[in-house]
mmCIF file with all atom_site columns, C-alpha atoms in Angstrom:
data_model
loop_
_atom_site.group_PDB
_atom_site.id
_atom_site.type_symbol
_atom_site.label_atom_id
_atom_site.label_alt_id
_atom_site.label_comp_id
_atom_site.label_asym_id
_atom_site.label_entity_id
_atom_site.label_seq_id
_atom_site.pdbx_PDB_ins_code
_atom_site.Cartn_x
_atom_site.Cartn_y
_atom_site.Cartn_z
_atom_site.occupancy
_atom_site.B_iso_or_equiv
_atom_site.pdbx_formal_charge
_atom_site.auth_seq_id
_atom_site.auth_comp_id
_atom_site.auth_asym_id
_atom_site.auth_atom_id
_atom_site.pdbx_PDB_model_num
ATOM 1   C CA . VAL A 1 1   ? 121.438 -145.204 112.181 1.00 89.00 ? 1   VAL A CA 1
ATOM 2   C CA . GLN A 1 2   ? 121.288 -147.731 114.988 1.00 94.00 ? 2   GLN A CA 1
ATOM 3   C CA . LEU A 1 3   ? 124.218 -150.074 115.443 1.00 96.00 ? 3   LEU A CA 1
ATOM 4   C CA . GLN A 1 4   ? 124.304 -153.388 117.241 1.00 96.00 ? 4   GLN A CA 1
ATOM 5   C CA . ALA A 1 5   ? 127.601 -155.020 118.069 1.00 97.00 ? 5   ALA A CA 1
ATOM 6   C CA . SER A 1 6   ? 127.834 -158.737 118.729 1.00 97.00 ? 6   SER A CA 1
ATOM 7   C CA . GLY A 1 7   ? 130.298 -161.597 118.785 1.00 98.00 ? 7   GLY A CA 1
ATOM 8   C CA . GLY A 1 8   ? 132.140 -160.920 121.995 1.00 98.00 ? 8   GLY A CA 1
ATOM 9   C CA . GLY A 1 9   ? 133.007 -163.638 124.453 1.00 98.00 ? 9   GLY A CA 1
ATOM 10  C CA . SER A 1 10  ? 135.708 -165.255 126.530 1.00 98.00 ? 10  SER A CA 1
ATOM 11  C CA . VAL A 1 11  ? 138.741 -166.861 124.929 1.00 98.00 ? 11  VAL A CA 1
ATOM 12  C CA . GLN A 1 12  ? 142.204 -167.928 125.916 1.00 98.00 ? 12  GLN A CA 1
ATOM 13  C CA . ALA A 1 13  ? 145.270 -166.048 124.794 1.00 98.00 ? 13  ALA A CA 1
ATOM 14  C CA . GLY A 1 14  ? 146.112 -166.860 121.215 1.00 98.00 ? 14  GLY A CA 1
ATOM 15  C CA . GLY A 1 15  ? 142.499 -167.429 120.306 1.00 98.00 ? 15  GLY A CA 1
ATOM 16  C CA . SER A 1 16  ? 140.265 -165.604 117.855 1.00 98.00 ? 16  SER A CA 1
ATOM 17  C CA . LEU A 1 17  ? 136.926 -163.833 117.814 1.00 98.00 ? 17  LEU A CA 1
ATOM 18  C CA . ARG A 1 18  ? 134.935 -162.120 115.110 1.00 98.00 ? 18  ARG A CA 1
ATOM 19  C CA . LEU A 1 19  ? 132.859 -159.122 116.081 1.00 98.00 ? 19  LEU A CA 1
ATOM 20  C CA . SER A 1 20  ? 129.952 -157.938 113.962 1.00 98.00 ? 20  SER A CA 1
ATOM 21  C CA . CYS A 1 21  ? 128.273 -154.564 113.784 1.00 97.00 ? 21  CYS A CA 1
ATOM 22  C CA . ALA A 1 22  ? 124.814 -154.596 112.224 1.00 97.00 ? 22  ALA A CA 1
ATOM 23  C CA . ALA A 1 23  ? 123.338 -151.286 111.082 1.00 96.00 ? 23  ALA A CA 1
ATOM 24  C CA . SER A 1 24  ? 119.653 -150.519 110.877 1.00 92.00 ? 24  SER A CA 1
ATOM 25  C CA . ARG A 1 25  ? 119.735 -148.607 107.606 1.00 83.00 ? 25  ARG A CA 1
ATOM 26  C CA . ARG A 1 26  ? 121.128 -148.948 104.127 1.00 80.00 ? 26  ARG A CA 1
ATOM 27  C CA . THR A 1 27  ? 122.671 -145.497 104.577 1.00 84.00 ? 27  THR A CA 1
ATOM 28  C CA . PHE A 1 28  ? 125.332 -147.352 106.550 1.00 88.00 ? 28  PHE A CA 1
ATOM 29  C CA . SER A 1 29  ? 127.144 -147.679 103.231 1.00 90.00 ? 29  SER A CA 1
ATOM 30  C CA . ASN A 1 30  ? 127.616 -143.913 103.188 1.00 92.00 ? 30  ASN A CA 1
ATOM 31  C CA . TYR A 1 31  ? 129.520 -143.856 106.454 1.00 95.00 ? 31  TYR A CA 1
ATOM 32  C CA . GLY A 1 32  ? 132.949 -144.689 107.627 1.00 96.00 ? 32  GLY A CA 1
ATOM 33  C CA . MET A 1 33  ? 133.065 -147.194 110.442 1.00 96.00 ? 33  MET A CA 1
ATOM 34  C CA . GLY A 1 34  ? 135.305 -147.615 113.417 1.00 97.00 ? 34  GLY A CA 1
ATOM 35  C CA . TRP A 1 35  ? 135.909 -149.962 116.315 1.00 98.00 ? 35  TRP A CA 1
ATOM 36  C CA . PHE A 1 36  ? 136.920 -148.689 119.727 1.00 98.00 ? 36  PHE A CA 1
ATOM 37  C CA . ARG A 1 37  ? 137.446 -150.434 123.020 1.00 98.00 ? 37  ARG A CA 1
ATOM 38  C CA . GLN A 1 38  ? 137.296 -149.477 126.645 1.00 98.00 ? 38  GLN A CA 1
ATOM 39  C CA . ALA A 1 39  ? 138.905 -151.359 129.489 1.00 96.00 ? 39  ALA A CA 1
ATOM 40  C CA . PRO A 1 40  ? 137.775 -150.811 133.104 1.00 91.00 ? 40  PRO A CA 1
ATOM 41  C CA . GLY A 1 41  ? 138.955 -147.475 134.419 1.00 93.00 ? 41  GLY A CA 1
ATOM 42  C CA . GLN A 1 42  ? 140.337 -146.378 131.069 1.00 95.00 ? 42  GLN A CA 1
ATOM 43  C CA . GLY A 1 43  ? 139.219 -144.136 128.246 1.00 94.00 ? 43  GLY A CA 1
ATOM 44  C CA . ARG A 1 44  ? 137.850 -145.236 124.915 1.00 96.00 ? 44  ARG A CA 1
ATOM 45  C CA . GLU A 1 45  ? 140.706 -146.399 122.706 1.00 97.00 ? 45  GLU A CA 1
ATOM 46  C CA . PHE A 1 46  ? 140.793 -146.491 118.930 1.00 98.00 ? 46  PHE A CA 1
ATOM 47  C CA . VAL A 1 47  ? 141.204 -149.956 117.453 1.00 98.00 ? 47  VAL A CA 1
ATOM 48  C CA . ALA A 1 48  ? 140.487 -149.815 113.718 1.00 98.00 ? 48  ALA A CA 1
ATOM 49  C CA . ALA A 1 49  ? 138.591 -147.881 111.070 1.00 98.00 ? 49  ALA A CA 1
ATOM 50  C CA . ILE A 1 50  ? 137.430 -148.391 107.509 1.00 97.00 ? 50  ILE A CA 1
ATOM 51  C CA . ASN A 1 51  ? 136.134 -145.931 104.958 1.00 96.00 ? 51  ASN A CA 1
ATOM 52  C CA . TRP A 1 52  ? 132.696 -146.123 103.358 1.00 95.00 ? 52  TRP A CA 1
ATOM 53  C CA . SER A 1 53  ? 133.770 -148.340 100.461 1.00 93.00 ? 53  SER A CA 1
ATOM 54  C CA . GLY A 1 54  ? 136.085 -150.602 102.394 1.00 93.00 ? 54  GLY A CA 1
ATOM 55  C CA . GLY A 1 55  ? 139.007 -149.512 100.287 1.00 94.00 ? 55  GLY A CA 1
ATOM 56  C CA . ASN A 1 56  ? 140.959 -147.913 103.105 1.00 96.00 ? 56  ASN A CA 1
ATOM 57  C CA . THR A 1 57  ? 141.627 -149.332 106.537 1.00 97.00 ? 57  THR A CA 1
ATOM 58  C CA . TYR A 1 58  ? 143.455 -148.002 109.579 1.00 97.00 ? 58  TYR A CA 1
ATOM 59  C CA . TYR A 1 59  ? 144.691 -149.707 112.726 1.00 98.00 ? 59  TYR A CA 1
ATOM 60  C CA . SER A 1 60  ? 146.185 -148.819 116.039 1.00 98.00 ? 60  SER A CA 1
ATOM 61  C CA . ASP A 1 61  ? 149.726 -150.011 116.515 1.00 98.00 ? 61  ASP A CA 1
ATOM 62  C CA . SER A 1 62  ? 148.618 -152.359 119.284 1.00 97.00 ? 62  SER A CA 1
ATOM 63  C CA . VAL A 1 63  ? 146.412 -154.444 116.967 1.00 98.00 ? 63  VAL A CA 1
ATOM 64  C CA . LYS A 1 64  ? 148.076 -154.040 113.589 1.00 98.00 ? 64  LYS A CA 1
ATOM 65  C CA . GLY A 1 65  ? 148.825 -157.424 112.068 1.00 98.00 ? 65  GLY A CA 1
ATOM 66  C CA . ARG A 1 66  ? 146.419 -159.230 114.415 1.00 98.00 ? 66  ARG A CA 1
ATOM 67  C CA . PHE A 1 67  ? 143.042 -157.590 113.755 1.00 98.00 ? 67  PHE A CA 1
ATOM 68  C CA . THR A 1 68  ? 141.278 -157.049 110.444 1.00 98.00 ? 68  THR A CA 1
ATOM 69  C CA . ILE A 1 69  ? 138.403 -154.659 109.873 1.00 98.00 ? 69  ILE A CA 1
ATOM 70  C CA . SER A 1 70  ? 136.023 -155.211 106.980 1.00 98.00 ? 70  SER A CA 1
ATOM 71  C CA . ARG A 1 71  ? 132.485 -154.476 105.877 1.00 97.00 ? 71  ARG A CA 1
ATOM 72  C CA . GLU A 1 72  ? 129.707 -155.810 103.674 1.00 96.00 ? 72  GLU A CA 1
ATOM 73  C CA . ASN A 1 73  ? 127.588 -152.839 102.654 1.00 95.00 ? 73  ASN A CA 1
ATOM 74  C CA . ALA A 1 74  ? 125.035 -155.093 100.975 1.00 94.00 ? 74  ALA A CA 1
ATOM 75  C CA . LYS A 1 75  ? 124.354 -156.549 104.426 1.00 95.00 ? 75  LYS A CA 1
ATOM 76  C CA . ASN A 1 76  ? 124.701 -153.253 106.322 1.00 95.00 ? 76  ASN A CA 1
ATOM 77  C CA . THR A 1 77  ? 127.287 -154.982 108.480 1.00 96.00 ? 77  THR A CA 1
ATOM 78  C CA . GLY A 1 78  ? 130.836 -154.384 109.569 1.00 97.00 ? 78  GLY A CA 1
ATOM 79  C CA . TYR A 1 79  ? 133.275 -156.809 111.125 1.00 98.00 ? 79  TYR A CA 1
ATOM 80  C CA . LEU A 1 80  ? 136.362 -156.975 113.259 1.00 98.00 ? 80  LEU A CA 1
ATOM 81  C CA . GLN A 1 81  ? 138.307 -160.214 112.984 1.00 98.00 ? 81  GLN A CA 1
ATOM 82  C CA . MET A 1 82  ? 140.573 -160.557 115.995 1.00 98.00 ? 82  MET A CA 1
ATOM 83  C CA . ASN A 1 83  ? 143.357 -163.119 115.938 1.00 98.00 ? 83  ASN A CA 1
ATOM 84  C CA . SER A 1 84  ? 146.220 -163.868 118.328 1.00 98.00 ? 84  SER A CA 1
ATOM 85  C CA . LEU A 1 85  ? 144.280 -162.314 121.156 1.00 98.00 ? 85  LEU A CA 1
ATOM 86  C CA . GLU A 1 86  ? 146.154 -161.193 124.232 1.00 98.00 ? 86  GLU A CA 1
ATOM 87  C CA . PRO A 1 87  ? 144.949 -160.513 127.791 1.00 97.00 ? 87  PRO A CA 1
ATOM 88  C CA . GLU A 1 88  ? 145.604 -156.818 127.088 1.00 97.00 ? 88  GLU A CA 1
ATOM 89  C CA . ASP A 1 89  ? 142.827 -156.934 124.483 1.00 98.00 ? 89  ASP A CA 1
ATOM 90  C CA . THR A 1 90  ? 140.250 -157.463 127.225 1.00 98.00 ? 90  THR A CA 1
ATOM 91  C CA . ALA A 1 91  ? 137.709 -154.647 127.004 1.00 98.00 ? 91  ALA A CA 1
ATOM 92  C CA . VAL A 1 92  ? 134.235 -153.696 125.908 1.00 98.00 ? 92  VAL A CA 1
ATOM 93  C CA . TYR A 1 93  ? 134.342 -153.211 122.138 1.00 98.00 ? 93  TYR A CA 1
ATOM 94  C CA . TYR A 1 94  ? 132.185 -150.587 120.464 1.00 98.00 ? 94  TYR A CA 1
ATOM 95  C CA . CYS A 1 95  ? 131.432 -150.059 116.806 1.00 97.00 ? 95  CYS A CA 1
ATOM 96  C CA . ALA A 1 96  ? 130.733 -146.599 115.471 1.00 97.00 ? 96  ALA A CA 1
ATOM 97  C CA . ALA A 1 97  ? 129.728 -144.969 112.204 1.00 96.00 ? 97  ALA A CA 1
ATOM 98  C CA . GLY A 1 98  ? 130.028 -141.467 110.892 1.00 93.00 ? 98  GLY A CA 1
ATOM 99  C CA . TRP A 1 99  ? 131.012 -139.240 108.026 1.00 90.00 ? 99  TRP A CA 1
ATOM 100 C CA . GLY A 1 100 ? 134.638 -139.564 109.013 1.00 79.00 ? 100 GLY A CA 1
ATOM 101 C CA . ASN A 1 101 ? 136.750 -142.611 109.670 1.00 80.00 ? 101 ASN A CA 1
ATOM 102 C CA . GLY A 1 102 ? 139.285 -141.171 112.044 1.00 92.00 ? 102 GLY A CA 1
ATOM 103 C CA . ASN A 1 103 ? 140.822 -142.413 115.250 1.00 95.00 ? 103 ASN A CA 1
ATOM 104 C CA . ARG A 1 104 ? 138.931 -140.207 117.677 1.00 95.00 ? 104 ARG A CA 1
ATOM 105 C CA . PRO A 1 105 ? 135.528 -140.943 119.215 1.00 95.00 ? 105 PRO A CA 1
ATOM 106 C CA . GLY A 1 106 ? 134.374 -137.486 118.153 1.00 94.00 ? 106 GLY A CA 1
ATOM 107 C CA . ASP A 1 107 ? 134.799 -138.461 114.504 1.00 94.00 ? 107 ASP A CA 1
ATOM 108 C CA . TYR A 1 108 ? 131.725 -140.702 114.771 1.00 96.00 ? 108 TYR A CA 1
ATOM 109 C CA . ASP A 1 109 ? 128.045 -139.888 115.154 1.00 94.00 ? 109 ASP A CA 1
ATOM 110 C CA . TYR A 1 110 ? 126.497 -143.275 115.839 1.00 95.00 ? 110 TYR A CA 1
ATOM 111 C CA . TRP A 1 111 ? 127.509 -145.903 118.380 1.00 96.00 ? 111 TRP A CA 1
ATOM 112 C CA . GLY A 1 112 ? 126.596 -149.467 119.157 1.00 95.00 ? 112 GLY A CA 1
ATOM 113 C CA . GLN A 1 113 ? 125.994 -150.721 122.680 1.00 94.00 ? 113 GLN A CA 1
ATOM 114 C CA . GLY A 1 114 ? 129.296 -152.564 123.088 1.00 94.00 ? 114 GLY A CA 1
ATOM 115 C CA . THR A 1 115 ? 130.237 -156.206 123.380 1.00 98.00 ? 115 THR A CA 1
ATOM 116 C CA . GLN A 1 116 ? 132.544 -157.670 126.022 1.00 98.00 ? 116 GLN A CA 1
ATOM 117 C CA . VAL A 1 117 ? 135.743 -159.419 125.014 1.00 98.00 ? 117 VAL A CA 1
ATOM 118 C CA . THR A 1 118 ? 137.675 -161.233 127.728 1.00 98.00 ? 118 THR A CA 1
ATOM 119 C CA . VAL A 1 119 ? 141.020 -162.871 127.036 1.00 98.00 ? 119 VAL A CA 1
ATOM 120 C CA . SER A 1 120 ? 142.530 -165.085 129.710 1.00 97.00 ? 120 SER A CA 1
ATOM 121 C CA . SER A 1 121 ? 146.175 -166.037 129.966 1.00 94.00 ? 121 SER A CA 1
#
């Protein structure tokens, strides 16, 4: 499965962005999906995850209540709606898919190329 993340950009604090993750195969619907982010000089940080059906979602404490993960299996696409963005959210955001839907990078087998999100104060 190939994943392509898009939707990043530059916004001011308090603004919103919606990231998309398009998968190349219909088997995407079999996989859990996650979003991670990586700021300069830091490791890859878990943001959110969703199971294969979309019935279960998980968030890091830092984004809970501000970000929403979702998916449309009919379109082989996942999303991350980001509201009330803060400068601390600035990072490259990666989507991932795999048989699990955990909070560790090793839980996922397939990765997108990343999309930059920059939040200015």
